[in-house]
Short mmCIF file of C-alpha atoms and ligand atoms in Angstrom, two decimals:
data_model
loop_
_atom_site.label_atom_id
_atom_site.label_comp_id
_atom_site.label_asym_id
_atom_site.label_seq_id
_atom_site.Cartn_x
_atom_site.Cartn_y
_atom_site.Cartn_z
CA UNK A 1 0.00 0.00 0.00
CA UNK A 2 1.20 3.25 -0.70
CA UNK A 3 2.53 6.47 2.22
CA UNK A 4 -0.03 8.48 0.80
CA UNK A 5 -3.44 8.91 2.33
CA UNK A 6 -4.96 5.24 0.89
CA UNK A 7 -7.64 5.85 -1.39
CA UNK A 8 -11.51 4.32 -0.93
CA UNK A 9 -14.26 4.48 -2.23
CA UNK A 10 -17.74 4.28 -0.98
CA UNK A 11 -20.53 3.62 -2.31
CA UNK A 12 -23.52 4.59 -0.40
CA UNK A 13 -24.32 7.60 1.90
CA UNK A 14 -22.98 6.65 5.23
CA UNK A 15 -23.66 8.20 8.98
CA UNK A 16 -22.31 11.89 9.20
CA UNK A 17 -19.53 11.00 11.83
CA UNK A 18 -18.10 7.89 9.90
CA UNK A 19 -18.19 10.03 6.59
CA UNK A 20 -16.13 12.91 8.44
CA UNK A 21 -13.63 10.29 9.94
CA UNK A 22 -13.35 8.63 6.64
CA UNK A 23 -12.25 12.24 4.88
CA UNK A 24 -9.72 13.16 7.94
CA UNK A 25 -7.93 9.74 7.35
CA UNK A 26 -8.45 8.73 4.04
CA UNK A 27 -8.85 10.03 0.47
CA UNK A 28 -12.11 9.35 0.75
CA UNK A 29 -14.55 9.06 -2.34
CA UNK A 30 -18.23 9.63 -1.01
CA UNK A 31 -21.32 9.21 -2.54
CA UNK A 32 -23.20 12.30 -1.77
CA UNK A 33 -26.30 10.97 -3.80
CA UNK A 34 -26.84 7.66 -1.83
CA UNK A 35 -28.06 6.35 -5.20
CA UNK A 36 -26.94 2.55 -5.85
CA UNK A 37 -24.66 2.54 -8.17
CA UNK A 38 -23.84 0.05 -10.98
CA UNK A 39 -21.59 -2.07 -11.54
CA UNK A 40 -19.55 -0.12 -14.20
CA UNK A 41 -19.96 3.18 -12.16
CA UNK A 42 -18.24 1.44 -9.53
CA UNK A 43 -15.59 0.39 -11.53
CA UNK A 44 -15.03 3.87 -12.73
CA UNK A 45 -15.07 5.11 -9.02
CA UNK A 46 -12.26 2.84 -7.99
CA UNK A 47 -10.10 3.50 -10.59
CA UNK A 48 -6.70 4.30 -9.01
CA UNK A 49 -8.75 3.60 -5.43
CA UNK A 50 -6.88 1.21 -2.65
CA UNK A 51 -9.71 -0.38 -0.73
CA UNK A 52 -13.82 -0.19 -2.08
CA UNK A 53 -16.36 -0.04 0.86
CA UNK A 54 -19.79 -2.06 -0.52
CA UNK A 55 -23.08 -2.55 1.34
CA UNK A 56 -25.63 -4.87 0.72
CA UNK A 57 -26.86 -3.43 -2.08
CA UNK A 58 -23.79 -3.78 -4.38
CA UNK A 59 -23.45 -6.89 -6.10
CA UNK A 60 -19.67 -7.60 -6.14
CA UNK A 61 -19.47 -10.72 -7.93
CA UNK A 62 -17.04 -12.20 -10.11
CA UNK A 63 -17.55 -10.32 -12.75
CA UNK A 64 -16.77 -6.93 -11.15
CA UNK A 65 -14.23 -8.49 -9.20
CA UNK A 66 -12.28 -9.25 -12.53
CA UNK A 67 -12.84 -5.94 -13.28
CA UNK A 68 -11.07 -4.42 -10.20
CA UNK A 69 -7.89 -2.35 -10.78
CA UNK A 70 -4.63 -4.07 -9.55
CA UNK A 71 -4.89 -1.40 -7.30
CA UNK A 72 -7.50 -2.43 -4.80
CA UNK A 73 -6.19 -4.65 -2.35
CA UNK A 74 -9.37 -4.42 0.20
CA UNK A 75 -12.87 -4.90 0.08
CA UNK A 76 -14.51 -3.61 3.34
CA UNK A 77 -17.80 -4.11 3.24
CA UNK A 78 -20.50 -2.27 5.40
CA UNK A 79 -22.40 -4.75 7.08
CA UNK A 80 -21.63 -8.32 8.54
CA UNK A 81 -23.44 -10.43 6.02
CA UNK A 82 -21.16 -10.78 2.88
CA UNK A 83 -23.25 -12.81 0.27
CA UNK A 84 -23.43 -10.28 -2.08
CA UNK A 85 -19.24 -10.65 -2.23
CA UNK A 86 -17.53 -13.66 -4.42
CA UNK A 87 -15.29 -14.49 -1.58
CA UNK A 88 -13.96 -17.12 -3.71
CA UNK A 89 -12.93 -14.25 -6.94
CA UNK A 90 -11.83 -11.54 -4.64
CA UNK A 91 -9.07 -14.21 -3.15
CA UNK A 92 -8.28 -15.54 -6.29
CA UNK A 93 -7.42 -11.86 -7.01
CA UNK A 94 -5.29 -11.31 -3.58
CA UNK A 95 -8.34 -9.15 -2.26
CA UNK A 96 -8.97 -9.43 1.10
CA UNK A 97 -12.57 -8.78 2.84
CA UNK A 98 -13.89 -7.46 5.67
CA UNK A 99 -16.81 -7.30 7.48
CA UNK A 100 -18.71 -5.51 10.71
CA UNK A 101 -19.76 -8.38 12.94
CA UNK A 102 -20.74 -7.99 16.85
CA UNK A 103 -22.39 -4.42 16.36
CA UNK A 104 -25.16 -4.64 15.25
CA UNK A 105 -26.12 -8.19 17.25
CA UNK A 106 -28.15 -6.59 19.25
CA UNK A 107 -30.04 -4.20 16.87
CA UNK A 108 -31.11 -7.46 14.51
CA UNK A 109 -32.17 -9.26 17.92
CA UNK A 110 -34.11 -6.54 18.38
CA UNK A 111 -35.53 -6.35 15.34
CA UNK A 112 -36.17 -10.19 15.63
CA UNK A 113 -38.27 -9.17 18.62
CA UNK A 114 -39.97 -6.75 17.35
CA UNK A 115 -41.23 -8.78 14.27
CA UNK A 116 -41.97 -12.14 16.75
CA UNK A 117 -44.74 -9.74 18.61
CA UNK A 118 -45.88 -7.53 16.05
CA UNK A 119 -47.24 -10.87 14.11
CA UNK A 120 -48.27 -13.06 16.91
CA UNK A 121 -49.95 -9.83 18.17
CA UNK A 122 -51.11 -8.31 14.90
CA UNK A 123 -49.52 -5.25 15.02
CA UNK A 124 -49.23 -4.05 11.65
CA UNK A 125 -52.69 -5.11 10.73
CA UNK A 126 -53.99 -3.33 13.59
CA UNK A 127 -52.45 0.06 12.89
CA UNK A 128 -53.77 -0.69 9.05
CA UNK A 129 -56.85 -0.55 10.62
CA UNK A 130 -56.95 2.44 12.64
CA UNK A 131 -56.04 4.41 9.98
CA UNK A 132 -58.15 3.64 7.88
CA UNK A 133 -61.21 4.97 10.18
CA UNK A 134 -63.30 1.36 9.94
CA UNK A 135 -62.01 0.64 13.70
CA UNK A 136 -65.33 0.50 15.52
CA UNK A 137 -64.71 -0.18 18.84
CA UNK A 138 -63.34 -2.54 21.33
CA UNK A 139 -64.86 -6.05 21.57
CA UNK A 140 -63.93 -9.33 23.87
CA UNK A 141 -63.29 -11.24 20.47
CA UNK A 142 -61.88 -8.88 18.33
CA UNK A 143 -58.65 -9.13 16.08
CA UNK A 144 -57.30 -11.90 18.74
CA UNK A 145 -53.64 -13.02 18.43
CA UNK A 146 -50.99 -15.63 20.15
CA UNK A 147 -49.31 -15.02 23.53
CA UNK A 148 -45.46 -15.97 23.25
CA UNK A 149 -44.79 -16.90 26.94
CA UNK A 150 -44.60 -20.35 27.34
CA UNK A 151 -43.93 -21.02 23.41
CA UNK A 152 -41.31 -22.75 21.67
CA UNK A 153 -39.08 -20.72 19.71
CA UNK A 154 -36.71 -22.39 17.08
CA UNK A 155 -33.62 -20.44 15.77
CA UNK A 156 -32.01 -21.56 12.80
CA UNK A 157 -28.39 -20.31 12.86
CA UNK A 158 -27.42 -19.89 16.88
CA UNK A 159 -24.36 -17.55 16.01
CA UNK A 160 -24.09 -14.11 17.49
CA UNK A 161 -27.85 -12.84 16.64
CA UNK A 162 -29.27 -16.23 17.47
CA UNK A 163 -27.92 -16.41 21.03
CA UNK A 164 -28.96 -12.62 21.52
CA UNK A 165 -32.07 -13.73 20.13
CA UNK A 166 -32.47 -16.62 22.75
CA UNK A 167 -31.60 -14.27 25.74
CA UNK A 168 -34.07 -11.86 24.91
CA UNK A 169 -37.28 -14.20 24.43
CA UNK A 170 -36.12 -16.30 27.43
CA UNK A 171 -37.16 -12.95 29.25
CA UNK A 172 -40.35 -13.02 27.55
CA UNK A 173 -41.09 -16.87 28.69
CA UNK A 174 -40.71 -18.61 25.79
CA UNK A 175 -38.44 -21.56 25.60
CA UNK A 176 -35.75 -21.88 23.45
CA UNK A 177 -34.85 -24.43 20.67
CA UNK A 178 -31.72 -24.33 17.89
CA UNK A 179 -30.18 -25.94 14.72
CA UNK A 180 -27.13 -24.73 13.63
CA UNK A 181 -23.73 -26.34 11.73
CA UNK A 182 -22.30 -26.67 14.74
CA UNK A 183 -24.05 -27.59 18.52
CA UNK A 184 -22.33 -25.10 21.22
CA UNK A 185 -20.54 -25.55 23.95
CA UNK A 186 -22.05 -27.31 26.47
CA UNK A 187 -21.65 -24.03 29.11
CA UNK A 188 -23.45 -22.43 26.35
CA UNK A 189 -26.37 -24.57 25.89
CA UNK A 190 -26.89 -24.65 29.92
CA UNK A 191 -26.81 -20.97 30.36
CA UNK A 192 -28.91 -20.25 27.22
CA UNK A 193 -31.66 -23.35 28.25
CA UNK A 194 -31.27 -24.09 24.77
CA UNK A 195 -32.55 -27.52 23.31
CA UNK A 196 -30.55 -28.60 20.31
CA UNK A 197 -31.79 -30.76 17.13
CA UNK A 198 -29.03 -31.83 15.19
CA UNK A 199 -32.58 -32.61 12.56
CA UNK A 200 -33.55 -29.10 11.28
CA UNK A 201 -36.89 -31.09 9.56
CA UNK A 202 -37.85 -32.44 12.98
CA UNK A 203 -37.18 -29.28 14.90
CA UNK A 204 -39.43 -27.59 12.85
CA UNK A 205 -42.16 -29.72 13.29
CA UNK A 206 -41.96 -29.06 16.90
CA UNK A 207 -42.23 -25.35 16.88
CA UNK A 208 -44.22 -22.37 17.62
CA UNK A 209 -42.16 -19.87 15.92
CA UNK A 210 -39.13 -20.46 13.74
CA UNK A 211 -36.53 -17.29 13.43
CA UNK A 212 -33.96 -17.24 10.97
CA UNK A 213 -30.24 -15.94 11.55
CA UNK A 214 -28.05 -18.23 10.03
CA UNK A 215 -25.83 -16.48 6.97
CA UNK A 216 -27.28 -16.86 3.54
CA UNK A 217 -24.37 -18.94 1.61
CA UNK A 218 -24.60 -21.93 -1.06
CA UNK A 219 -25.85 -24.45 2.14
CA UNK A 220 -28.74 -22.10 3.17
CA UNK A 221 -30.20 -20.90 -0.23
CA UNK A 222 -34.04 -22.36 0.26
CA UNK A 223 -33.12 -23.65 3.26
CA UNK A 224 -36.86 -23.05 3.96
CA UNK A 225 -38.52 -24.49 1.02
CA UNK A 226 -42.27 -25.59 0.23
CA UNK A 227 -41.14 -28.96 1.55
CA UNK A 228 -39.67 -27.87 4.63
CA UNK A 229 -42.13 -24.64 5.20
CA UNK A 230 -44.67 -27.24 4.88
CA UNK A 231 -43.74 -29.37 8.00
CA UNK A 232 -44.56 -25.91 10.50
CA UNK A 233 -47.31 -26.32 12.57
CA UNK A 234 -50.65 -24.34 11.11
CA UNK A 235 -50.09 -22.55 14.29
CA UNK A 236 -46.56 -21.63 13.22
CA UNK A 237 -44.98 -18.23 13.08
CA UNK A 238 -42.13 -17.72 10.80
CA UNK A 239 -39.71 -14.49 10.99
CA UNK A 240 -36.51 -13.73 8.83
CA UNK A 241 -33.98 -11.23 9.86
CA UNK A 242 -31.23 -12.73 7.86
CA UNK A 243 -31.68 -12.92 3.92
CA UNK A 244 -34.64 -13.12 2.51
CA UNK A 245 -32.67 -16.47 0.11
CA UNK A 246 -32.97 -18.06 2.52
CA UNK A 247 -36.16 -18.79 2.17
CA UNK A 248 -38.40 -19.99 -1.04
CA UNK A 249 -40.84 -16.55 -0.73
CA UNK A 250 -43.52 -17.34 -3.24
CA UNK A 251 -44.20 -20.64 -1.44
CA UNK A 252 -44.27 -18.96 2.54
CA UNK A 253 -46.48 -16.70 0.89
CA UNK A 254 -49.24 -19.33 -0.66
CA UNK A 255 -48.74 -20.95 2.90
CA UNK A 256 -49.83 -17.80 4.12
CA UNK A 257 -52.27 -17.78 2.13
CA UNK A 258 -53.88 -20.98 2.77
CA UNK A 259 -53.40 -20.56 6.47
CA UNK A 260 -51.02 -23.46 6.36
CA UNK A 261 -48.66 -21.48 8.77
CA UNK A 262 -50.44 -18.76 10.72
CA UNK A 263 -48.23 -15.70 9.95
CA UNK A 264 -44.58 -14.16 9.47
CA UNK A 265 -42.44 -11.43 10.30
CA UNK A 266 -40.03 -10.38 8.06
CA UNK A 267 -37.01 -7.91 7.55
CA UNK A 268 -35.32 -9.40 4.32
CA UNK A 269 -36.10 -10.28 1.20
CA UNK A 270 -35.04 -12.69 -1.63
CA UNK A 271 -35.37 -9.73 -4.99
CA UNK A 272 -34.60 -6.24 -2.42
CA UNK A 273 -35.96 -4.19 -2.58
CA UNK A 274 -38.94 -6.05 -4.60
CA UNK A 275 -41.11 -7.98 -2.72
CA UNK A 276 -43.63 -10.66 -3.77
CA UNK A 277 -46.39 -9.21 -4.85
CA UNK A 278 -48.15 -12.26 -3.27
CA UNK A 279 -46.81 -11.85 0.06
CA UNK A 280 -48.49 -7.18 -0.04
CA UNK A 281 -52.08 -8.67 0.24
CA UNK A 282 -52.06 -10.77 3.21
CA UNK A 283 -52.62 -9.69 6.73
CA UNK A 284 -50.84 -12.06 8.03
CA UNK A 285 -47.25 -11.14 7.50
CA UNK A 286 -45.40 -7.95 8.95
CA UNK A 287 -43.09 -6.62 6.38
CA UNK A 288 -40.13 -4.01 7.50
CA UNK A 289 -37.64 -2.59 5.21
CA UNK A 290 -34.48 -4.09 6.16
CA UNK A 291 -34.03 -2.36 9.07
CA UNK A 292 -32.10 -4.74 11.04
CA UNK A 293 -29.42 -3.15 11.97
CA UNK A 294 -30.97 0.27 11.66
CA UNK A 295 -29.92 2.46 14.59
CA UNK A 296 -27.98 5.25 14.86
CA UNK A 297 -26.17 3.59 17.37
CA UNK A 298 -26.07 0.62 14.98
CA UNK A 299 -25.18 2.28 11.72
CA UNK A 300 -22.19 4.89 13.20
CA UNK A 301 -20.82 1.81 15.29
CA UNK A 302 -20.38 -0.45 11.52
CA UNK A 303 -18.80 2.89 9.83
CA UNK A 304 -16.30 2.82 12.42
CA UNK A 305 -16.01 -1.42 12.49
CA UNK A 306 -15.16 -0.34 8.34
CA UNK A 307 -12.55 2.59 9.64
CA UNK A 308 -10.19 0.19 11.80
CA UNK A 309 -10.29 -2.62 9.43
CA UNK A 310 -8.78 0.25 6.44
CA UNK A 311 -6.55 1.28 8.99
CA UNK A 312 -5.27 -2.15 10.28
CA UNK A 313 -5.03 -3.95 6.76
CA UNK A 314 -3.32 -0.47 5.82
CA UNK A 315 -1.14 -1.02 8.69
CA UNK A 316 -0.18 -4.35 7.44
CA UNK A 317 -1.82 -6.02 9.74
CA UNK A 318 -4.30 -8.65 9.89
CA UNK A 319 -7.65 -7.30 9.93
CA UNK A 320 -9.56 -8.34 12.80
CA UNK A 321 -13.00 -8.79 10.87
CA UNK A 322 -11.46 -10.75 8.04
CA UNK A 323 -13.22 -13.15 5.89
CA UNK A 324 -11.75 -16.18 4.76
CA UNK A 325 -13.52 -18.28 2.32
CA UNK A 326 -15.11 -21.10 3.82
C1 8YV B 1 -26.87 -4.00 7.08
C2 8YV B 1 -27.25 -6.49 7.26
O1 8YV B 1 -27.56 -2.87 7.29
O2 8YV B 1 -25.06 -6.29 8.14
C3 8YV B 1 -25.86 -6.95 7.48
O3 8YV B 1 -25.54 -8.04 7.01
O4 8YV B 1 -28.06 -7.22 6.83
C4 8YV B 1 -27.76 -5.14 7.53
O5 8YV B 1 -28.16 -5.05 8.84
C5 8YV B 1 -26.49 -4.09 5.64
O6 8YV B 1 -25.89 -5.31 5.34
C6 8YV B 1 -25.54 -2.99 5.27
O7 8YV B 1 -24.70 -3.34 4.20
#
């Protein structure tokens, strides 16, 4: 890398603060316009550039990645989910990656939350109906939805977000279930209460509500497909604050449909920012727009996760939030 200042480009509008920091230490190139760019405007931003910061919203495949100039030795990307990066192009090129895990944990557990009551409790579809003026009045049987205490939650993926995930609803009563890759430590498992099944099909046969944070990569594309969506429980709650890949949307949403699983919460989607068109007309599904890790807290916290990693690999030294090909 060179003495100078290192050169990188951005390619969204990021927080005030981290934009600031980036110019003091960097040559930074900013995108004042926040609009998405393409993939050949990217490659004409980073021409001469050191390191490119993406978000989810840029799709750095292996295409653009062959398009890089020799000169860009680092990819930090802004955000800790990197499927939208050819891990496997960027090293064949000598690229390294970086991500921004840990800081926004609890923001997505939050938002897991948030999405677990708003659709056992009908949140959304109540506030539709306020505004629209047709609310007439309180009654004993009226728009009646699921307590969570004493439920079985299922988390798929029992990383970071799923074990924040797990502390927070064991507050709330429910009990807590997991699949993941790997089981954890027993210590882990104890303090957590945590049942494990190695058997993702049977675990989800078993459950009350199913929440999704494992990483979306070539093992969990339609990890939730018709086949599996169809062993839930009619009583079932699914929500997705992970990828929206990861599971087969136009099937959850004829399941929805049918009543074959009684709602969903969900933050991602598999075409951002389209959704399917299936999935606008049913009450039973809360959508949000991505907004997982969307605090202020969250947001200024990644910007400077993307800072030290610049600065370390800069440094020549290992980046702390490196990502190795798996
Ligand atoms: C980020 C996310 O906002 O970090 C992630 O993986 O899904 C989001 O919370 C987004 O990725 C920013 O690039």
């Amino acid at each position: 890398m060179p003495q100078r200042k290192p050169v990188v480009t951005v390619t969204r509008t990021l927080p005030d603060v981290v934009e600031t920091r980036m110019m003091e230490l960097f040559e930074a190139r900013l995108n004042a316009s926040d609009v998405p760019m393409t993939s050949d405007e990217i490659i004409a931003a980073v021409e001469g550039a050191n390191v490119l910061v993406p978000t989810v919203t840029d799709k750095i495949d292996s295409g653009l990645i062959d398009r890089l100039p020799d000169s860009v030795k680092l990819i930090a990307n802004f955000g800790v989910g990197v499927n939208h990066i050819d891990l496997e192009a960027a090293n064949a090129r000598k690229i390294a990656v970086t991500n921004t895990p840990g800081v926004l944990t609890d923001d997505t557990a939050d938002m897991t939350v948030c999405l677990l009551l708003a659709a056992s409790r009908r949140l959304a579809e109540g506030d539709r109906l306020v505004r629209s003026g047709k609310w007439e009045g309180w009654s004993p049987t009226f728009m009646i939805g699921h307590r969570i205490s004493g439920k079985r939650l299922g988390v798929i993926g029992m990383g970071r977000i799923g074990q924040a995930v797990a502390r927070r609803v064991k507050g709330f009563g429910m009990t807590v279930h997991y699949h993941n890759r790997r089981r954890l430590h027993e210590d882990v498992e104890t303090k957590l209460e945590a049942t494990y099944w190695e058997n993702l099909d049977q675990m989800l046969a078993h459950m009350d509500f199913v929440s999704i944070n494992c990483p979306h990569t070539k093992e969990t594309h339609h990890l939730l497909n018709e086949e599996r969506l169809n062993l839930l429980k009619p009583h079932a709650f699914v929500i997705n604050t992970a990828r929206g890949e990861i599971i087969e949307e136009g099937a959850l949403a004829r399941l929805l449909a049918e009543n074959k699983i009684a709602g969903a919460g969900l933050d991602v989607y598999e075409r951002e920012p389209e959704i399917e068109p299936a999935l606008l007309g049913l009450d039973n599904v809360v959508l949000a727009p991505h907004l997982g890790s969307a605090t202020h807290e969250g947001r200024v916290a990644m910007g400077e996760k993307v800072i030290v990693n610049i600065r370390s690999f800069v440094d020549q030294h290992n980046p702390r939030d490196r990502v190795y090909q798996i």
